[in-house]
Amino acid sequence: MPRGKPHSPYREQALKLLPWICTRCAREFPASRLRELTVHHVDGDHDNNPPDGSNWELLCIYCHENEHARVEDAKAGGGGDGKEAPPATHRPFAGLGRKLRK
Ligand SMILES: [Zn+2]
Ligand SMILES: [Zn+2]
């Protein structure tokens, strides 16, 4: 195995491991169009590349864009997932106590 490269060639690995099908829209990709198929990291961590491929998903460029757009939306906070309304003062243990009692 050649060493010394900062980035592992996970794309190559993923393409070896996984069928050339977009996980979202189920389109199949022949070798000639493989560059439209991209490797998505399921947990969003591009450094998390287990050799069994458990953190990879093959997505076409369109679905991949969609996928990340959704994540960004969630981050931006559509609101209402219970993280609102922190107490006026910063008292982490007070919050913890409330959680435990619930
Ligand atoms: Zn797709
Ligand atoms: Zn991705």
GROMACS .gro file of N, CA, C and O and ligand atoms in nm:
model
  410
    1MET      N    1   0.085  -0.121   0.000
    1MET     CA    2   0.000   0.000   0.000
    1MET      C    3   0.087   0.125   0.000
    1MET      O    4   0.174   0.140   0.085
    2PRO      N    5   0.066   0.213  -0.094
    2PRO     CA    6   0.142   0.339  -0.093
    2PRO      C    7   0.101   0.424   0.026
    2PRO      O    8  -0.017   0.429   0.062
    3ARG      N    9   0.198   0.487   0.087
    3ARG     CA   10   0.165   0.568   0.203
    3ARG      C   11   0.206   0.712   0.180
    3ARG      O   12   0.272   0.744   0.082
    4GLY      N   13   0.168   0.799   0.272
    4GLY     CA   14   0.214   0.936   0.266
    4GLY      C   15   0.116   1.031   0.203
    4GLY      O   16   0.138   1.150   0.200
    5LYS      N   17   0.003   0.980   0.155
    5LYS     CA   18  -0.099   1.071   0.102
    5LYS      C   19  -0.189   1.118   0.215
    5LYS      O   20  -0.237   1.035   0.293
    6PRO      N   21  -0.211   1.247   0.223
    6PRO     CA   22  -0.294   1.298   0.332
    6PRO      C   23  -0.440   1.254   0.320
    6PRO      O   24  -0.507   1.233   0.418
    7HIS      N   25  -0.487   1.237   0.198
    7HIS     CA   26  -0.627   1.197   0.181
    7HIS      C   27  -0.635   1.054   0.131
    7HIS      O   28  -0.572   1.019   0.032
    8SER      N   29  -0.713   0.975   0.198
    8SER     CA   30  -0.733   0.840   0.148
    8SER      C   31  -0.825   0.847   0.027
    8SER      O   32  -0.916   0.929   0.022
    9PRO      N   33  -0.800   0.765  -0.071
    9PRO     CA   34  -0.880   0.770  -0.193
    9PRO      C   35  -1.015   0.702  -0.171
    9PRO      O   36  -1.046   0.600  -0.230
   10TYR      N   37  -1.096   0.762  -0.087
   10TYR     CA   38  -1.219   0.693  -0.048
   10TYR      C   39  -1.318   0.682  -0.163
   10TYR      O   40  -1.399   0.592  -0.167
   11ARG      N   41  -1.309   0.774  -0.257
   11ARG     CA   42  -1.400   0.764  -0.371
   11ARG      C   43  -1.378   0.634  -0.447
   11ARG      O   44  -1.471   0.561  -0.479
   12GLU      N   45  -1.251   0.607  -0.474
   12GLU     CA   46  -1.218   0.482  -0.542
   12GLU      C   47  -1.267   0.363  -0.462
   12GLU      O   48  -1.324   0.269  -0.518
   13GLN      N   49  -1.239   0.367  -0.335
   13GLN     CA   50  -1.282   0.258  -0.247
   13GLN      C   51  -1.433   0.240  -0.251
   13GLN      O   52  -1.484   0.129  -0.264
   14ALA      N   53  -1.502   0.350  -0.239
   14ALA     CA   54  -1.649   0.344  -0.236
   14ALA      C   55  -1.703   0.286  -0.366
   14ALA      O   56  -1.797   0.207  -0.367
   15LEU      N   57  -1.642   0.327  -0.477
   15LEU     CA   58  -1.690   0.278  -0.606
   15LEU      C   59  -1.661   0.130  -0.625
   15LEU      O   60  -1.729   0.060  -0.699
   16LYS      N   61  -1.557   0.083  -0.558
   16LYS     CA   62  -1.528  -0.060  -0.563
   16LYS      C   63  -1.628  -0.139  -0.482
   16LYS      O   64  -1.666  -0.250  -0.515
   17LEU      N   65  -1.667  -0.078  -0.373
   17LEU     CA   66  -1.746  -0.148  -0.272
   17LEU      C   67  -1.896  -0.145  -0.302
   17LEU      O   68  -1.967  -0.243  -0.281
   18LEU      N   69  -1.941  -0.032  -0.351
   18LEU     CA   70  -2.085  -0.011  -0.362
   18LEU      C   71  -2.131  -0.022  -0.507
   18LEU      O   72  -2.054   0.005  -0.600
   19PRO      N   73  -2.255  -0.062  -0.527
   19PRO     CA   74  -2.310  -0.064  -0.664
   19PRO      C   75  -2.322   0.078  -0.716
   19PRO      O   76  -2.347   0.171  -0.640
   20TRP      N   77  -2.303   0.095  -0.847
   20TRP     CA   78  -2.303   0.229  -0.906
   20TRP      C   79  -2.446   0.278  -0.928
   20TRP      O   80  -2.492   0.296  -1.040
   21ILE      N   81  -2.510   0.300  -0.817
   21ILE     CA   82  -2.650   0.343  -0.819
   21ILE      C   83  -2.666   0.454  -0.717
   21ILE      O   84  -2.611   0.447  -0.608
   22CYS      N   85  -2.740   0.557  -0.757
   22CYS     CA   86  -2.766   0.665  -0.662
   22CYS      C   87  -2.858   0.612  -0.552
   22CYS      O   88  -2.965   0.558  -0.580
   23THR      N   89  -2.816   0.630  -0.430
   23THR     CA   90  -2.894   0.578  -0.318
   23THR      C   91  -3.031   0.644  -0.308
   23THR      O   92  -3.127   0.585  -0.259
   24ARG      N   93  -3.043   0.767  -0.354
   24ARG     CA   94  -3.169   0.840  -0.342
   24ARG      C   95  -3.265   0.812  -0.457
   24ARG      O   96  -3.378   0.773  -0.437
   25CYS      N   97  -3.218   0.836  -0.578
   25CYS     CA   98  -3.310   0.828  -0.691
   25CYS      C   99  -3.297   0.696  -0.767
   25CYS      O  100  -3.368   0.674  -0.864
   26ALA      N  101  -3.204   0.610  -0.723
   26ALA     CA  102  -3.190   0.475  -0.777
   26ALA      C  103  -3.151   0.472  -0.925
   26ALA      O  104  -3.171   0.373  -0.993
   27ARG      N  105  -3.097   0.583  -0.974
   27ARG     CA  106  -3.046   0.583  -1.111
   27ARG      C  107  -2.917   0.502  -1.115
   27ARG      O  108  -2.836   0.509  -1.023
   28GLU      N  109  -2.899   0.429  -1.223
   28GLU     CA  110  -2.776   0.353  -1.241
   28GLU      C  111  -2.678   0.432  -1.324
   28GLU      O  112  -2.717   0.506  -1.414
   29PHE      N  113  -2.550   0.416  -1.295
   29PHE     CA  114  -2.448   0.490  -1.368
   29PHE      C  115  -2.347   0.396  -1.431
   29PHE      O  116  -2.280   0.321  -1.361
   30PRO      N  117  -2.333   0.401  -1.562
   30PRO     CA  118  -2.229   0.325  -1.630
   30PRO      C  119  -2.094   0.393  -1.606
   30PRO      O  120  -2.089   0.509  -1.563
   31ALA      N  121  -1.989   0.320  -1.634
   31ALA     CA  122  -1.855   0.373  -1.611
   31ALA      C  123  -1.834   0.508  -1.679
   31ALA      O  124  -1.766   0.595  -1.628
   32SER      N  125  -1.897   0.525  -1.795
   32SER     CA  126  -1.875   0.648  -1.872
   32SER      C  127  -1.934   0.771  -1.804
   32SER      O  128  -1.898   0.883  -1.836
   33ARG      N  129  -2.028   0.748  -1.711
   33ARG     CA  130  -2.090   0.863  -1.645
   33ARG      C  131  -2.062   0.866  -1.496
   33ARG      O  132  -2.132   0.931  -1.418
   34LEU      N  133  -1.959   0.797  -1.460
   34LEU     CA  134  -1.931   0.778  -1.318
   34LEU      C  135  -1.899   0.908  -1.245
   34LEU      O  136  -1.919   0.921  -1.125
   35ARG      N  137  -1.855   1.007  -1.321
   35ARG     CA  138  -1.821   1.131  -1.250
   35ARG      C  139  -1.946   1.205  -1.200
   35ARG      O  140  -1.936   1.302  -1.126
   36GLU      N  141  -2.062   1.160  -1.247
   36GLU     CA  142  -2.186   1.219  -1.194
   36GLU      C  143  -2.229   1.154  -1.063
   36GLU      O  144  -2.325   1.197  -1.000
   37LEU      N  145  -2.157   1.051  -1.029
   37LEU     CA  146  -2.186   0.981  -0.905
   37LEU      C  147  -2.082   1.022  -0.801
   37LEU      O  148  -1.962   1.016  -0.826
   38THR      N  149  -2.129   1.066  -0.686
   38THR     CA  150  -2.037   1.119  -0.586
   38THR      C  151  -2.051   1.043  -0.454
   38THR      O  152  -2.152   0.979  -0.430
   39VAL      N  153  -1.949   1.054  -0.374
   39VAL     CA  154  -1.950   0.985  -0.245
   39VAL      C  155  -1.996   1.080  -0.136
   39VAL      O  156  -1.936   1.185  -0.114
   40HIS      N  157  -2.104   1.043  -0.073
   40HIS     CA  158  -2.155   1.122   0.038
   40HIS      C  159  -2.118   1.053   0.169
   40HIS      O  160  -2.122   0.931   0.178
   41HIS      N  161  -2.080   1.133   0.268
   41HIS     CA  162  -2.048   1.076   0.399
   41HIS      C  163  -2.172   1.083   0.486
   41HIS      O  164  -2.224   1.191   0.514
   42VAL      N  165  -2.216   0.967   0.528
   42VAL     CA  166  -2.343   0.957   0.598
   42VAL      C  167  -2.344   1.044   0.724
   42VAL      O  168  -2.441   1.113   0.752
   43ASP      N  169  -2.234   1.043   0.799
   43ASP     CA  170  -2.233   1.122   0.923
   43ASP      C  171  -2.176   1.261   0.899
   43ASP      O  172  -2.157   1.337   0.993
   44GLY      N  173  -2.149   1.295   0.772
   44GLY     CA  174  -2.103   1.429   0.740
   44GLY      C  175  -1.955   1.452   0.768
   44GLY      O  176  -1.904   1.560   0.744
   45ASP      N  177  -1.887   1.350   0.817
   45ASP     CA  178  -1.745   1.365   0.850
   45ASP      C  179  -1.660   1.304   0.740
   45ASP      O  180  -1.651   1.182   0.726
   46HIS      N  181  -1.597   1.389   0.660
   46HIS     CA  182  -1.520   1.341   0.546
   46HIS      C  183  -1.394   1.268   0.588
   46HIS      O  184  -1.325   1.209   0.505
   47ASP      N  185  -1.359   1.275   0.713
   47ASP     CA  186  -1.241   1.203   0.760
   47ASP      C  187  -1.277   1.067   0.815
   47ASP      O  188  -1.191   0.989   0.851
   48ASN      N  189  -1.405   1.041   0.824
   48ASN     CA  190  -1.451   0.912   0.874
   48ASN      C  191  -1.473   0.818   0.756
   48ASN      O  192  -1.578   0.820   0.694
   49ASN      N  193  -1.372   0.740   0.726
   49ASN     CA  194  -1.377   0.653   0.608
   49ASN      C  195  -1.348   0.508   0.644
   49ASN      O  196  -1.243   0.455   0.611
   50PRO      N  197  -1.440   0.444   0.711
   50PRO     CA  198  -1.418   0.303   0.746
   50PRO      C  199  -1.408   0.219   0.620
   50PRO      O  200  -1.480   0.243   0.523
   51PRO      N  201  -1.314   0.124   0.620
   51PRO     CA  202  -1.290   0.043   0.499
   51PRO      C  203  -1.409  -0.043   0.458
   51PRO      O  204  -1.414  -0.089   0.344
   52ASP      N  205  -1.502  -0.064   0.547
   52ASP     CA  206  -1.618  -0.144   0.507
   52ASP      C  207  -1.725  -0.059   0.438
   52ASP      O  208  -1.829  -0.109   0.397
   53GLY      N  209  -1.699   0.071   0.426
   53GLY     CA  210  -1.790   0.157   0.351
   53GLY      C  211  -1.916   0.197   0.426
   53GLY      O  212  -2.008   0.252   0.367
   54SER      N  213  -1.917   0.173   0.555
   54SER     CA  214  -2.041   0.198   0.629
   54SER      C  215  -2.074   0.346   0.642
   54SER      O  216  -2.184   0.381   0.680
   55ASN      N  217  -1.978   0.433   0.611
   55ASN     CA  218  -2.007   0.575   0.620
   55ASN      C  219  -2.026   0.639   0.483
   55ASN      O  220  -2.035   0.759   0.471
   56TRP      N  221  -2.032   0.556   0.381
   56TRP     CA  222  -2.044   0.609   0.246
   56TRP      C  223  -2.179   0.579   0.184
   56TRP      O  224  -2.238   0.474   0.208
   57GLU      N  225  -2.220   0.673   0.101
   57GLU     CA  226  -2.339   0.655   0.020
   57GLU      C  227  -2.306   0.712  -0.116
   57GLU      O  228  -2.251   0.821  -0.124
   58LEU      N  229  -2.340   0.641  -0.220
   58LEU     CA  230  -2.320   0.698  -0.353
   58LEU      C  231  -2.445   0.774  -0.393
   58LEU      O  232  -2.557   0.721  -0.389
   59LEU      N  233  -2.426   0.901  -0.424
   59LEU     CA  234  -2.538   0.985  -0.466
   59LEU      C  235  -2.501   1.053  -0.597
   59LEU      O  236  -2.387   1.092  -0.617
   60CYS      N  237  -2.598   1.069  -0.686
   60CYS     CA  238  -2.573   1.147  -0.805
   60CYS      C  239  -2.555   1.292  -0.762
   60CYS      O  240  -2.596   1.331  -0.653
   61ILE      N  241  -2.496   1.372  -0.849
   61ILE     CA  242  -2.462   1.508  -0.808
   61ILE      C  243  -2.586   1.588  -0.766
   61ILE      O  244  -2.578   1.673  -0.680
   62TYR      N  245  -2.699   1.555  -0.827
   62TYR     CA  246  -2.821   1.629  -0.795
   62TYR      C  247  -2.872   1.594  -0.656
   62TYR      O  248  -2.904   1.681  -0.574
   63CYS      N  249  -2.880   1.463  -0.632
   63CYS     CA  250  -2.929   1.419  -0.501
   63CYS      C  251  -2.831   1.460  -0.392
   63CYS      O  252  -2.870   1.491  -0.280
   64HIS      N  253  -2.703   1.461  -0.427
   64HIS     CA  254  -2.602   1.498  -0.328
   64HIS      C  255  -2.623   1.644  -0.285
   64HIS      O  256  -2.620   1.677  -0.168
   65GLU      N  257  -2.648   1.727  -0.384
   65GLU     CA  258  -2.672   1.868  -0.355
   65GLU      C  259  -2.796   1.883  -0.267
   65GLU      O  260  -2.797   1.956  -0.170
   66ASN      N  261  -2.900   1.810  -0.306
   66ASN     CA  262  -3.023   1.811  -0.228
   66ASN      C  263  -3.000   1.771  -0.083
   66ASN      O  264  -3.049   1.834   0.009
   67GLU      N  265  -2.927   1.663  -0.071
   67GLU     CA  266  -2.899   1.609   0.062
   67GLU      C  267  -2.835   1.716   0.150
   67GLU      O  268  -2.875   1.736   0.263
   68HIS      N  269  -2.737   1.786   0.095
   68HIS     CA  270  -2.668   1.885   0.176
   68HIS      C  271  -2.754   2.009   0.197
   68HIS      O  272  -2.744   2.074   0.300
   69ALA      N  273  -2.837   2.039   0.101
   69ALA     CA  274  -2.928   2.152   0.119
   69ALA      C  275  -3.021   2.125   0.236
   69ALA      O  276  -3.050   2.213   0.316
   70ARG      N  277  -3.065   2.000   0.246
   70ARG     CA  278  -3.153   1.964   0.357
   70ARG      C  279  -3.084   1.981   0.491
   70ARG      O  280  -3.140   2.030   0.586
   71VAL      N  281  -2.958   1.935   0.496
   71VAL     CA  282  -2.883   1.946   0.620
   71VAL      C  283  -2.867   2.092   0.659
   71VAL      O  284  -2.884   2.131   0.774
   72GLU      N  285  -2.837   2.176   0.558
   72GLU     CA  286  -2.822   2.318   0.586
   72GLU      C  287  -2.953   2.378   0.638
   72GLU      O  288  -2.953   2.458   0.730
   73ASP      N  289  -3.062   2.337   0.579
   73ASP     CA  290  -3.192   2.384   0.625
   73ASP      C  291  -3.213   2.351   0.771
   73ASP      O  292  -3.256   2.433   0.851
   74ALA      N  293  -3.182   2.228   0.804
   74ALA     CA  294  -3.202   2.183   0.942
   74ALA      C  295  -3.115   2.264   1.036
   74ALA      O  296  -3.158   2.303   1.145
   75LYS      N  297  -2.991   2.292   0.992
   75LYS     CA  298  -2.899   2.369   1.075
   75LYS      C  299  -2.951   2.510   1.095
   75LYS      O  300  -2.945   2.566   1.203
   76ALA      N  301  -3.000   2.569   0.986
   76ALA     CA  302  -3.051   2.705   0.993
   76ALA      C  303  -3.167   2.713   1.091
   76ALA      O  304  -3.202   2.821   1.138
   77GLY      N  305  -3.227   2.602   1.119
   77GLY     CA  306  -3.330   2.600   1.221
   77GLY      C  307  -3.466   2.634   1.168
   77GLY      O  308  -3.509   2.749   1.172
   78GLY      N  309  -3.535   2.536   1.113
   78GLY     CA  310  -3.674   2.557   1.078
   78GLY      C  311  -3.752   2.584   1.205
   78GLY      O  312  -3.866   2.627   1.201
   79GLY      N  313  -3.693   2.559   1.317
   79GLY     CA  314  -3.755   2.589   1.446
   79GLY      C  315  -3.828   2.470   1.504
   79GLY      O  316  -3.864   2.376   1.434
   80GLY      N  317  -3.848   2.476   1.634
   80GLY     CA  318  -3.933   2.380   1.699
   80GLY      C  319  -3.876   2.242   1.718
   80GLY      O  320  -3.948   2.145   1.707
   81ASP      N  321  -3.747   2.231   1.748
   81ASP     CA  322  -3.699   2.099   1.787
   81ASP      C  323  -3.654   2.100   1.933
   81ASP      O  324  -3.572   2.023   1.976
   82GLY      N  325  -3.712   2.193   2.009
   82GLY     CA  326  -3.693   2.190   2.154
   82GLY      C  327  -3.567   2.255   2.204
   82GLY      O  328  -3.538   2.251   2.321
   83LYS      N  329  -3.488   2.315   2.113
   83LYS     CA  330  -3.365   2.377   2.160
   83LYS      C  331  -3.386   2.525   2.187
   83LYS      O  332  -3.293   2.598   2.215
   84GLU      N  333  -3.508   2.568   2.179
   84GLU     CA  334  -3.539   2.709   2.199
   84GLU      C  335  -3.543   2.742   2.349
   84GLU      O  336  -3.537   2.654   2.434
   85ALA      N  337  -3.553   2.870   2.376
   85ALA     CA  338  -3.578   2.919   2.510
   85ALA      C  339  -3.483   2.867   2.616
   85ALA      O  340  -3.521   2.793   2.705
   86PRO      N  341  -3.355   2.904   2.605
   86PRO     CA  342  -3.264   2.871   2.715
   86PRO      C  343  -3.291   2.963   2.832
   86PRO      O  344  -3.347   3.071   2.813
   87PRO      N  345  -3.254   2.923   2.954
   87PRO     CA  346  -3.275   3.011   3.069
   87PRO      C  347  -3.192   3.139   3.053
   87PRO      O  348  -3.090   3.139   2.986
   88ALA      N  349  -3.236   3.243   3.116
   88ALA     CA  350  -3.171   3.373   3.100
   88ALA      C  351  -3.027   3.368   3.149
   88ALA      O  352  -2.939   3.429   3.092
   89THR      N  353  -3.003   3.295   3.255
   89THR     CA  354  -2.866   3.284   3.306
   89THR      C  355  -2.805   3.152   3.261
   89THR      O  356  -2.876   3.056   3.236
   90HIS      N  357  -2.673   3.150   3.255
   90HIS     CA  358  -2.606   3.029   3.208
   90HIS      C  359  -2.584   2.934   3.326
   90HIS      O  360  -2.488   2.946   3.400
   91ARG      N  361  -2.674   2.842   3.343
   91ARG     CA  362  -2.660   2.745   3.452
   91ARG      C  363  -2.682   2.604   3.399
   91ARG      O  364  -2.793   2.553   3.403
   92PRO      N  365  -2.578   2.543   3.346
   92PRO     CA  366  -2.593   2.412   3.281
   92PRO      C  367  -2.653   2.307   3.375
   92PRO      O  368  -2.729   2.222   3.332
   93PHE      N  369  -2.622   2.313   3.501
   93PHE     CA  370  -2.668   2.207   3.591
   93PHE      C  371  -2.816   2.222   3.623
   93PHE      O  372  -2.886   2.124   3.646
   94ALA      N  373  -2.861   2.344   3.623
   94ALA     CA  374  -3.004   2.365   3.644
   94ALA      C  375  -3.081   2.297   3.531
   94ALA      O  376  -3.179   2.227   3.554
   95GLY      N  377  -3.033   2.315   3.408
   95GLY     CA  378  -3.099   2.254   3.293
   95GLY      C  379  -3.094   2.103   3.301
   95GLY      O  380  -3.192   2.035   3.272
   96LEU      N  381  -2.981   2.053   3.345
   96LEU     CA  382  -2.965   1.909   3.355
   96LEU      C  383  -3.065   1.850   3.454
   96LEU      O  384  -3.129   1.750   3.429
   97GLY      N  385  -3.078   1.918   3.566
   97GLY     CA  386  -3.170   1.870   3.668
   97GLY      C  387  -3.311   1.862   3.613
   97GLY      O  388  -3.383   1.765   3.638
   98ARG      N  389  -3.348   1.961   3.535
   98ARG     CA  390  -3.482   1.963   3.481
   98ARG      C  391  -3.504   1.845   3.388
   98ARG      O  392  -3.607   1.783   3.386
   99LYS      N  393  -3.399   1.813   3.310
   99LYS     CA  394  -3.409   1.704   3.215
   99LYS      C  395  -3.429   1.572   3.292
   99LYS      O  396  -3.507   1.488   3.254
  100LEU      N  397  -3.352   1.555   3.397
  100LEU     CA  398  -3.354   1.428   3.470
  100LEU      C  399  -3.489   1.406   3.538
  100LEU      O  400  -3.536   1.295   3.547
  101ARG      N  401  -3.546   1.514   3.586
  101ARG     CA  402  -3.672   1.498   3.656
  101ARG      C  403  -3.787   1.461   3.563
  101ARG      O  404  -3.884   1.404   3.604
  102LYS      N  405  -3.770   1.502   3.437
  102LYS     CA  406  -3.878   1.485   3.341
  102LYS      C  407  -3.916   1.340   3.316
  102LYS      O  408  -3.833   1.254   3.310
  103ZN      ZN  409  -2.980   1.070  -0.748
  104ZN      ZN  410  -2.214   1.464   0.100
   0.00000   0.00000   0.00000
